[in-house]
Amino acid sequence: SILTFVGILPLFHIIVTVFMNGLPVILERGFTFLTGTLGEGGIGPAIAGTFILIFLSSLIGLPVALLVGIYAYEYPDSKIGRATKTLLQIMLEFPTILVGVFAMSVIAIPMGTYSAFAGAFALAIILMPYVAVYTQEAMRQIPFTYREASFGLGLSRMKVIFKILVPLAKRGILTGVLIGMAKVAGETAPLLFTAGGLYQSYPTSITKPVGAVPLLIYTLVQSPSKADHAMAWGASLVLLLIFLLIFIPVRLSLREVKL
């Protein structure tokens, strides 16, 4: 229990510190802080940009990641299956700043501009290994008897996978999805080369520059101004709340499948 306390102490310290420094800033500026532009003393465009990037990266990355995870589970001993598992492990540890450089070279430079699409493309690459690995591991936890019984009923391989196994593994899969989304929500390095930043107005197109809360925090903390530092603390609290409001309710409401 002592080791558990020591392990979670840094997490609680971070949460308390962010709340203590960020909450007074939000309370002082009120609703304007959440909806106003940077010139108005708010981070509204950054919040909107964060949700746009999360949505787009999920739209791009989740279908591919789910299929990759299912393939790695279904064909673990094939050459492609073993290579896929190795590649996923590498991608989990791959420096995200290099992902940003790659996205810049294949998306931003050919387009001639930073954009939400370029940022989402980079974030999708970061999201995919988390979802794929959790999908594979979640499906591995399902007893083999369920698979045998399904084939015994005459179901095809595709029906067994998508109608039986995937629903049984939904808790683990959703955990991977949430972890992947939380990861990309807080990413900064890839966005330095792809998103560009937009804080004086709200984004209007995925082909134009877009802001993000972590990217704004990075920009603000480099300023010598105490007012900018205070805004950075407020933005940090918003980023923390975005993560908690998405992750905790879904985890609590999702019922575990009893096998």
PDB file of C-alpha atoms in Angstrom:
ATOM      1  CA  SER A   1       0.000   0.000   0.000  1.00  0.00           C
ATOM      2  CA  ILE A   2       2.905   2.324   0.739  1.00  0.00           C
ATOM      3  CA  LEU A   3       4.388   1.706  -2.696  1.00  0.00           C
ATOM      4  CA  THR A   4       0.978   2.354  -4.257  1.00  0.00           C
ATOM      5  CA  PHE A   5       0.749   5.662  -2.396  1.00  0.00           C
ATOM      6  CA  VAL A   6       4.255   6.633  -3.511  1.00  0.00           C
ATOM      7  CA  GLY A   7       3.364   5.711  -7.079  1.00  0.00           C
ATOM      8  CA  ILE A   8       0.210   7.832  -7.259  1.00  0.00           C
ATOM      9  CA  LEU A   9       1.567  10.761  -5.210  1.00  0.00           C
ATOM     10  CA  PRO A  10       3.111  12.546  -8.224  1.00  0.00           C
ATOM     11  CA  LEU A  11      -0.218  12.290 -10.068  1.00  0.00           C
ATOM     12  CA  PHE A  12      -2.134  13.882  -7.201  1.00  0.00           C
ATOM     13  CA  HIS A  13       0.567  16.527  -6.829  1.00  0.00           C
ATOM     14  CA  ILE A  14       0.222  17.463 -10.504  1.00  0.00           C
ATOM     15  CA  ILE A  15      -3.577  17.619 -10.304  1.00  0.00           C
ATOM     16  CA  VAL A  16      -3.579  19.718  -7.107  1.00  0.00           C
ATOM     17  CA  THR A  17      -0.896  22.076  -8.424  1.00  0.00           C
ATOM     18  CA  VAL A  18      -2.728  22.646 -11.699  1.00  0.00           C
ATOM     19  CA  PHE A  19      -6.023  23.271  -9.891  1.00  0.00           C
ATOM     20  CA  MET A  20      -4.487  25.667  -7.364  1.00  0.00           C
ATOM     21  CA  ASN A  21      -2.758  27.748 -10.031  1.00  0.00           C
ATOM     22  CA  GLY A  22      -5.286  27.468 -12.833  1.00  0.00           C
ATOM     23  CA  LEU A  23      -8.638  27.809 -11.076  1.00  0.00           C
ATOM     24  CA  PRO A  24      -8.108  31.419  -9.837  1.00  0.00           C
ATOM     25  CA  VAL A  25      -7.279  32.481 -13.402  1.00  0.00           C
ATOM     26  CA  ILE A  26     -10.460  30.940 -14.809  1.00  0.00           C
ATOM     27  CA  LEU A  27     -12.620  32.348 -12.002  1.00  0.00           C
ATOM     28  CA  GLU A  28     -11.130  35.817 -12.451  1.00  0.00           C
ATOM     29  CA  ARG A  29     -11.745  35.960 -16.203  1.00  0.00           C
ATOM     30  CA  GLY A  30     -14.993  34.026 -16.187  1.00  0.00           C
ATOM     31  CA  PHE A  31     -16.655  32.579 -19.249  1.00  0.00           C
ATOM     32  CA  THR A  32     -14.524  34.789 -21.501  1.00  0.00           C
ATOM     33  CA  PHE A  33     -11.512  32.627 -20.702  1.00  0.00           C
ATOM     34  CA  LEU A  34     -13.232  29.619 -22.274  1.00  0.00           C
ATOM     35  CA  THR A  35     -14.812  31.352 -25.270  1.00  0.00           C
ATOM     36  CA  GLY A  36     -12.774  34.460 -26.019  1.00  0.00           C
ATOM     37  CA  THR A  37      -9.826  34.773 -28.367  1.00  0.00           C
ATOM     38  CA  LEU A  38      -6.293  35.325 -27.113  1.00  0.00           C
ATOM     39  CA  GLY A  39      -6.644  39.054 -27.674  1.00  0.00           C
ATOM     40  CA  GLU A  40      -9.740  39.008 -25.462  1.00  0.00           C
ATOM     41  CA  GLY A  41      -7.932  37.092 -22.725  1.00  0.00           C
ATOM     42  CA  GLY A  42      -9.379  33.706 -23.625  1.00  0.00           C
ATOM     43  CA  ILE A  43      -8.386  30.367 -25.114  1.00  0.00           C
ATOM     44  CA  GLY A  44     -11.580  29.551 -27.025  1.00  0.00           C
ATOM     45  CA  PRO A  45      -9.906  28.943 -30.414  1.00  0.00           C
ATOM     46  CA  ALA A  46      -7.350  26.642 -28.764  1.00  0.00           C
ATOM     47  CA  ILE A  47     -10.101  24.580 -27.110  1.00  0.00           C
ATOM     48  CA  ALA A  48     -11.976  24.322 -30.403  1.00  0.00           C
ATOM     49  CA  GLY A  49      -8.759  23.361 -32.186  1.00  0.00           C
ATOM     50  CA  THR A  50      -8.012  20.634 -29.641  1.00  0.00           C
ATOM     51  CA  PHE A  51     -11.402  19.000 -30.145  1.00  0.00           C
ATOM     52  CA  ILE A  52     -11.064  19.282 -33.928  1.00  0.00           C
ATOM     53  CA  LEU A  53      -7.663  17.600 -33.818  1.00  0.00           C
ATOM     54  CA  ILE A  54      -8.897  14.827 -31.501  1.00  0.00           C
ATOM     55  CA  PHE A  55     -11.902  14.193 -33.747  1.00  0.00           C
ATOM     56  CA  LEU A  56      -9.953  14.199 -36.997  1.00  0.00           C
ATOM     57  CA  SER A  57      -7.100  12.068 -35.669  1.00  0.00           C
ATOM     58  CA  SER A  58      -9.621   9.557 -34.301  1.00  0.00           C
ATOM     59  CA  LEU A  59     -11.473   9.541 -37.607  1.00  0.00           C
ATOM     60  CA  ILE A  60      -8.236   8.802 -39.442  1.00  0.00           C
ATOM     61  CA  GLY A  61      -6.534   6.492 -36.984  1.00  0.00           C
ATOM     62  CA  LEU A  62      -9.181   4.419 -35.184  1.00  0.00           C
ATOM     63  CA  PRO A  63     -10.436   2.308 -38.122  1.00  0.00           C
ATOM     64  CA  VAL A  64      -6.887   1.454 -39.176  1.00  0.00           C
ATOM     65  CA  ALA A  65      -5.768   0.741 -35.612  1.00  0.00           C
ATOM     66  CA  LEU A  66      -8.723  -1.556 -34.895  1.00  0.00           C
ATOM     67  CA  LEU A  67      -8.117  -3.557 -38.064  1.00  0.00           C
ATOM     68  CA  VAL A  68      -4.390  -3.803 -37.338  1.00  0.00           C
ATOM     69  CA  GLY A  69      -5.050  -4.991 -33.787  1.00  0.00           C
ATOM     70  CA  ILE A  70      -7.561  -7.578 -34.983  1.00  0.00           C
ATOM     71  CA  TYR A  71      -5.143  -8.825 -37.655  1.00  0.00           C
ATOM     72  CA  ALA A  72      -2.301  -9.119 -35.124  1.00  0.00           C
ATOM     73  CA  TYR A  73      -4.605 -11.172 -32.885  1.00  0.00           C
ATOM     74  CA  GLU A  74      -5.989 -13.353 -35.664  1.00  0.00           C
ATOM     75  CA  TYR A  75      -2.651 -14.164 -37.321  1.00  0.00           C
ATOM     76  CA  PRO A  76      -0.051 -13.936 -34.519  1.00  0.00           C
ATOM     77  CA  ASP A  77       2.335 -16.511 -36.017  1.00  0.00           C
ATOM     78  CA  SER A  78       2.372 -15.243 -39.592  1.00  0.00           C
ATOM     79  CA  LYS A  79       5.305 -13.196 -40.840  1.00  0.00           C
ATOM     80  CA  ILE A  80       3.113 -10.136 -41.251  1.00  0.00           C
ATOM     81  CA  GLY A  81       1.538 -10.690 -37.829  1.00  0.00           C
ATOM     82  CA  ARG A  82       4.934 -10.887 -36.078  1.00  0.00           C
ATOM     83  CA  ALA A  83       6.211  -7.886 -38.018  1.00  0.00           C
ATOM     84  CA  THR A  84       3.079  -5.929 -37.118  1.00  0.00           C
ATOM     85  CA  LYS A  85       3.487  -6.650 -33.407  1.00  0.00           C
ATOM     86  CA  THR A  86       7.141  -5.577 -33.509  1.00  0.00           C
ATOM     87  CA  LEU A  87       6.276  -2.411 -35.427  1.00  0.00           C
ATOM     88  CA  LEU A  88       3.555  -1.507 -32.925  1.00  0.00           C
ATOM     89  CA  GLN A  89       5.991  -1.825 -30.027  1.00  0.00           C
ATOM     90  CA  ILE A  90       8.441   0.442 -31.847  1.00  0.00           C
ATOM     91  CA  MET A  91       5.740   3.006 -32.589  1.00  0.00           C
ATOM     92  CA  LEU A  92       4.775   3.161 -28.906  1.00  0.00           C
ATOM     93  CA  GLU A  93       8.265   4.387 -28.040  1.00  0.00           C
ATOM     94  CA  PHE A  94       8.967   6.366 -31.207  1.00  0.00           C
ATOM     95  CA  PRO A  95       9.822  10.059 -30.602  1.00  0.00           C
ATOM     96  CA  THR A  96       6.679  11.999 -31.424  1.00  0.00           C
ATOM     97  CA  ILE A  97       8.624  15.004 -32.648  1.00  0.00           C
ATOM     98  CA  LEU A  98       9.882  12.853 -35.530  1.00  0.00           C
ATOM     99  CA  VAL A  99       6.273  11.991 -36.353  1.00  0.00           C
ATOM    100  CA  GLY A 100       5.656  15.724 -36.632  1.00  0.00           C
ATOM    101  CA  VAL A 101       8.616  16.129 -38.985  1.00  0.00           C
ATOM    102  CA  PHE A 102       7.285  13.276 -41.134  1.00  0.00           C
ATOM    103  CA  ALA A 103       3.777  14.770 -41.271  1.00  0.00           C
ATOM    104  CA  MET A 104       5.244  18.144 -42.175  1.00  0.00           C
ATOM    105  CA  SER A 105       7.197  16.645 -45.070  1.00  0.00           C
ATOM    106  CA  VAL A 106       4.293  14.661 -46.540  1.00  0.00           C
ATOM    107  CA  ILE A 107       1.346  16.966 -45.730  1.00  0.00           C
ATOM    108  CA  ALA A 108       2.275  20.500 -44.666  1.00  0.00           C
ATOM    109  CA  ILE A 109       5.046  21.178 -47.190  1.00  0.00           C
ATOM    110  CA  PRO A 110       3.134  19.842 -50.241  1.00  0.00           C
ATOM    111  CA  MET A 111       0.065  21.837 -49.132  1.00  0.00           C
ATOM    112  CA  GLY A 112       2.220  24.918 -48.605  1.00  0.00           C
ATOM    113  CA  THR A 113       0.695  25.674 -45.215  1.00  0.00           C
ATOM    114  CA  TYR A 114       0.186  24.426 -41.704  1.00  0.00           C
ATOM    115  CA  SER A 115      -3.236  22.901 -41.239  1.00  0.00           C
ATOM    116  CA  ALA A 116      -5.574  20.991 -38.951  1.00  0.00           C
ATOM    117  CA  PHE A 117      -5.381  18.050 -41.344  1.00  0.00           C
ATOM    118  CA  ALA A 118      -1.583  17.880 -41.088  1.00  0.00           C
ATOM    119  CA  GLY A 119      -1.780  18.021 -37.304  1.00  0.00           C
ATOM    120  CA  ALA A 120      -4.490  15.357 -37.183  1.00  0.00           C
ATOM    121  CA  PHE A 121      -2.474  13.116 -39.509  1.00  0.00           C
ATOM    122  CA  ALA A 122       0.510  13.282 -37.151  1.00  0.00           C
ATOM    123  CA  LEU A 123      -1.673  12.643 -34.107  1.00  0.00           C
ATOM    124  CA  ALA A 124      -3.386   9.699 -35.827  1.00  0.00           C
ATOM    125  CA  ILE A 125       0.003   8.018 -36.245  1.00  0.00           C
ATOM    126  CA  ILE A 126       0.632   8.484 -32.519  1.00  0.00           C
ATOM    127  CA  LEU A 127      -2.835   7.217 -31.566  1.00  0.00           C
ATOM    128  CA  MET A 128      -2.835   4.051 -33.673  1.00  0.00           C
ATOM    129  CA  PRO A 129      -0.320   1.848 -31.799  1.00  0.00           C
ATOM    130  CA  TYR A 130      -2.095   2.361 -28.460  1.00  0.00           C
ATOM    131  CA  VAL A 131      -5.460   1.338 -29.872  1.00  0.00           C
ATOM    132  CA  ALA A 132      -4.015  -1.561 -31.879  1.00  0.00           C
ATOM    133  CA  VAL A 133      -2.044  -3.019 -28.960  1.00  0.00           C
ATOM    134  CA  TYR A 134      -4.983  -2.753 -26.548  1.00  0.00           C
ATOM    135  CA  THR A 135      -7.292  -4.293 -29.149  1.00  0.00           C
ATOM    136  CA  GLN A 136      -4.967  -7.243 -29.636  1.00  0.00           C
ATOM    137  CA  GLU A 137      -4.463  -7.799 -25.912  1.00  0.00           C
ATOM    138  CA  ALA A 138      -8.169  -7.432 -25.118  1.00  0.00           C
ATOM    139  CA  MET A 139      -9.094 -10.067 -27.678  1.00  0.00           C
ATOM    140  CA  ARG A 140      -6.370 -12.392 -26.399  1.00  0.00           C
ATOM    141  CA  GLN A 141      -8.057 -12.374 -22.987  1.00  0.00           C
ATOM    142  CA  ILE A 142     -11.232 -13.956 -24.381  1.00  0.00           C
ATOM    143  CA  PRO A 143     -11.343 -17.732 -23.663  1.00  0.00           C
ATOM    144  CA  PHE A 144     -10.813 -19.839 -26.779  1.00  0.00           C
ATOM    145  CA  THR A 145     -14.036 -21.743 -26.059  1.00  0.00           C
ATOM    146  CA  TYR A 146     -16.070 -18.751 -27.249  1.00  0.00           C
ATOM    147  CA  ARG A 147     -14.306 -18.913 -30.583  1.00  0.00           C
ATOM    148  CA  GLU A 148     -14.805 -22.676 -30.879  1.00  0.00           C
ATOM    149  CA  ALA A 149     -18.485 -22.433 -29.960  1.00  0.00           C
ATOM    150  CA  SER A 150     -19.044 -19.703 -32.551  1.00  0.00           C
ATOM    151  CA  PHE A 151     -17.435 -21.747 -35.311  1.00  0.00           C
ATOM    152  CA  GLY A 152     -19.453 -24.740 -34.124  1.00  0.00           C
ATOM    153  CA  LEU A 153     -22.634 -22.778 -34.829  1.00  0.00           C
ATOM    154  CA  GLY A 154     -21.506 -22.333 -38.428  1.00  0.00           C
ATOM    155  CA  LEU A 155     -20.564 -18.657 -38.233  1.00  0.00           C
ATOM    156  CA  SER A 156     -18.008 -17.314 -40.669  1.00  0.00           C
ATOM    157  CA  ARG A 157     -14.640 -15.988 -39.497  1.00  0.00           C
ATOM    158  CA  MET A 158     -15.718 -12.367 -40.034  1.00  0.00           C
ATOM    159  CA  LYS A 159     -18.916 -12.837 -38.027  1.00  0.00           C
ATOM    160  CA  VAL A 160     -17.032 -14.557 -35.216  1.00  0.00           C
ATOM    161  CA  ILE A 161     -14.571 -11.684 -35.025  1.00  0.00           C
ATOM    162  CA  PHE A 162     -16.907  -8.705 -35.386  1.00  0.00           C
ATOM    163  CA  LYS A 163     -20.132 -10.102 -33.907  1.00  0.00           C
ATOM    164  CA  ILE A 164     -18.736 -12.168 -31.032  1.00  0.00           C
ATOM    165  CA  LEU A 165     -15.114 -11.429 -30.119  1.00  0.00           C
ATOM    166  CA  VAL A 166     -14.974  -7.665 -30.608  1.00  0.00           C
ATOM    167  CA  PRO A 167     -18.078  -7.000 -28.442  1.00  0.00           C
ATOM    168  CA  LEU A 168     -16.649  -9.242 -25.717  1.00  0.00           C
ATOM    169  CA  ALA A 169     -13.394  -7.302 -25.827  1.00  0.00           C
ATOM    170  CA  LYS A 170     -15.021  -3.866 -25.958  1.00  0.00           C
ATOM    171  CA  ARG A 171     -13.861  -2.823 -22.488  1.00  0.00           C
ATOM    172  CA  GLY A 172     -10.194  -3.342 -23.301  1.00  0.00           C
ATOM    173  CA  ILE A 173     -10.592  -1.842 -26.761  1.00  0.00           C
ATOM    174  CA  LEU A 174     -12.282   1.270 -25.419  1.00  0.00           C
ATOM    175  CA  THR A 175      -9.535   1.605 -22.821  1.00  0.00           C
ATOM    176  CA  GLY A 176      -7.019   1.707 -25.649  1.00  0.00           C
ATOM    177  CA  VAL A 177      -9.132   4.240 -27.541  1.00  0.00           C
ATOM    178  CA  LEU A 178      -9.345   6.512 -24.500  1.00  0.00           C
ATOM    179  CA  ILE A 179      -5.638   6.231 -23.743  1.00  0.00           C
ATOM    180  CA  GLY A 180      -4.847   7.008 -27.372  1.00  0.00           C
ATOM    181  CA  MET A 181      -7.167  10.024 -27.378  1.00  0.00           C
ATOM    182  CA  ALA A 182      -5.727  11.257 -24.074  1.00  0.00           C
ATOM    183  CA  LYS A 183      -2.239  10.876 -25.516  1.00  0.00           C
ATOM    184  CA  VAL A 184      -2.963  12.946 -28.621  1.00  0.00           C
ATOM    185  CA  ALA A 185      -4.953  15.548 -26.648  1.00  0.00           C
ATOM    186  CA  GLY A 186      -1.819  16.466 -24.723  1.00  0.00           C
ATOM    187  CA  GLU A 187       0.716  16.229 -27.548  1.00  0.00           C
ATOM    188  CA  THR A 188       2.721  19.320 -28.397  1.00  0.00           C
ATOM    189  CA  ALA A 189       5.833  18.330 -30.375  1.00  0.00           C
ATOM    190  CA  PRO A 190       4.085  17.046 -33.539  1.00  0.00           C
ATOM    191  CA  LEU A 191       1.907  20.150 -33.696  1.00  0.00           C
ATOM    192  CA  LEU A 192       4.922  22.461 -33.776  1.00  0.00           C
ATOM    193  CA  PHE A 193       5.575  21.293 -37.348  1.00  0.00           C
ATOM    194  CA  THR A 194       2.016  20.785 -38.557  1.00  0.00           C
ATOM    195  CA  ALA A 195      -0.747  22.818 -36.870  1.00  0.00           C
ATOM    196  CA  GLY A 196       0.771  26.275 -36.918  1.00  0.00           C
ATOM    197  CA  GLY A 197      -1.377  27.767 -34.175  1.00  0.00           C
ATOM    198  CA  LEU A 198      -4.491  29.961 -34.420  1.00  0.00           C
ATOM    199  CA  TYR A 199      -5.602  31.897 -31.351  1.00  0.00           C
ATOM    200  CA  GLN A 200      -7.014  35.230 -32.539  1.00  0.00           C
ATOM    201  CA  SER A 201      -9.965  33.629 -34.334  1.00  0.00           C
ATOM    202  CA  TYR A 202     -11.790  30.318 -34.470  1.00  0.00           C
ATOM    203  CA  PRO A 203     -10.762  27.705 -37.054  1.00  0.00           C
ATOM    204  CA  THR A 204     -12.896  27.608 -40.186  1.00  0.00           C
ATOM    205  CA  SER A 205     -11.242  24.918 -42.297  1.00  0.00           C
ATOM    206  CA  ILE A 206      -9.185  21.773 -41.788  1.00  0.00           C
ATOM    207  CA  THR A 207      -6.848  22.966 -44.551  1.00  0.00           C
ATOM    208  CA  LYS A 208      -5.823  26.063 -42.584  1.00  0.00           C
ATOM    209  CA  PRO A 209      -3.726  26.528 -39.419  1.00  0.00           C
ATOM    210  CA  VAL A 210      -5.333  25.538 -36.148  1.00  0.00           C
ATOM    211  CA  GLY A 211      -4.502  26.068 -32.497  1.00  0.00           C
ATOM    212  CA  ALA A 212      -4.452  23.579 -29.634  1.00  0.00           C
ATOM    213  CA  VAL A 213      -4.395  23.934 -25.861  1.00  0.00           C
ATOM    214  CA  PRO A 214      -1.019  22.180 -25.301  1.00  0.00           C
ATOM    215  CA  LEU A 215       0.547  24.150 -28.154  1.00  0.00           C
ATOM    216  CA  LEU A 216      -0.761  27.395 -26.646  1.00  0.00           C
ATOM    217  CA  ILE A 217       0.627  26.425 -23.227  1.00  0.00           C
ATOM    218  CA  TYR A 218       4.027  25.820 -24.829  1.00  0.00           C
ATOM    219  CA  THR A 219       3.896  29.259 -26.437  1.00  0.00           C
ATOM    220  CA  LEU A 220       2.765  31.070 -23.290  1.00  0.00           C
ATOM    221  CA  VAL A 221       5.361  29.599 -20.928  1.00  0.00           C
ATOM    222  CA  GLN A 222       8.159  30.916 -23.155  1.00  0.00           C
ATOM    223  CA  SER A 223       6.969  34.470 -22.545  1.00  0.00           C
ATOM    224  CA  PRO A 224       8.557  36.491 -19.697  1.00  0.00           C
ATOM    225  CA  SER A 225       5.128  37.953 -18.881  1.00  0.00           C
ATOM    226  CA  LYS A 226       3.515  36.812 -15.633  1.00  0.00           C
ATOM    227  CA  ALA A 227       0.105  37.346 -17.212  1.00  0.00           C
ATOM    228  CA  ASP A 228       0.992  34.842 -19.933  1.00  0.00           C
ATOM    229  CA  HIS A 229       2.205  32.381 -17.307  1.00  0.00           C
ATOM    230  CA  ALA A 230      -1.089  32.765 -15.454  1.00  0.00           C
ATOM    231  CA  MET A 231      -2.999  32.102 -18.671  1.00  0.00           C
ATOM    232  CA  ALA A 232      -0.833  29.023 -19.210  1.00  0.00           C
ATOM    233  CA  TRP A 233      -1.908  27.673 -15.816  1.00  0.00           C
ATOM    234  CA  GLY A 234      -5.549  28.274 -16.683  1.00  0.00           C
ATOM    235  CA  ALA A 235      -5.086  26.529 -20.020  1.00  0.00           C
ATOM    236  CA  SER A 236      -3.392  23.622 -18.229  1.00  0.00           C
ATOM    237  CA  LEU A 237      -6.442  23.209 -16.011  1.00  0.00           C
ATOM    238  CA  VAL A 238      -8.716  23.216 -19.057  1.00  0.00           C
ATOM    239  CA  LEU A 239      -6.568  20.550 -20.697  1.00  0.00           C
ATOM    240  CA  LEU A 240      -6.715  18.441 -17.532  1.00  0.00           C
ATOM    241  CA  LEU A 241     -10.503  18.792 -17.378  1.00  0.00           C
ATOM    242  CA  ILE A 242     -10.876  17.806 -21.035  1.00  0.00           C
ATOM    243  CA  PHE A 243      -9.045  14.573 -20.254  1.00  0.00           C
ATOM    244  CA  LEU A 244     -10.936  13.855 -17.024  1.00  0.00           C
ATOM    245  CA  LEU A 245     -14.374  14.673 -18.431  1.00  0.00           C
ATOM    246  CA  ILE A 246     -13.859  12.293 -21.357  1.00  0.00           C
ATOM    247  CA  PHE A 247     -12.033   9.455 -19.634  1.00  0.00           C
ATOM    248  CA  ILE A 248     -13.672   9.059 -16.228  1.00  0.00           C
ATOM    249  CA  PRO A 249     -17.423   8.975 -17.159  1.00  0.00           C
ATOM    250  CA  VAL A 250     -16.883   6.466 -19.960  1.00  0.00           C
ATOM    251  CA  ARG A 251     -14.755   4.208 -17.767  1.00  0.00           C
ATOM    252  CA  LEU A 252     -17.291   4.306 -14.964  1.00  0.00           C
ATOM    253  CA  SER A 253     -20.310   3.686 -17.178  1.00  0.00           C
ATOM    254  CA  LEU A 254     -18.806   0.853 -19.196  1.00  0.00           C
ATOM    255  CA  ARG A 255     -19.767  -2.483 -17.693  1.00  0.00           C
ATOM    256  CA  GLU A 256     -17.180  -5.197 -17.635  1.00  0.00           C
ATOM    257  CA  VAL A 257     -18.012  -8.339 -19.606  1.00  0.00           C
ATOM    258  CA  LYS A 258     -17.936 -11.390 -17.374  1.00  0.00           C
ATOM    259  CA  LEU A 259     -16.369 -14.395 -19.061  1.00  0.00           C
TER     260      LEU A 259
END
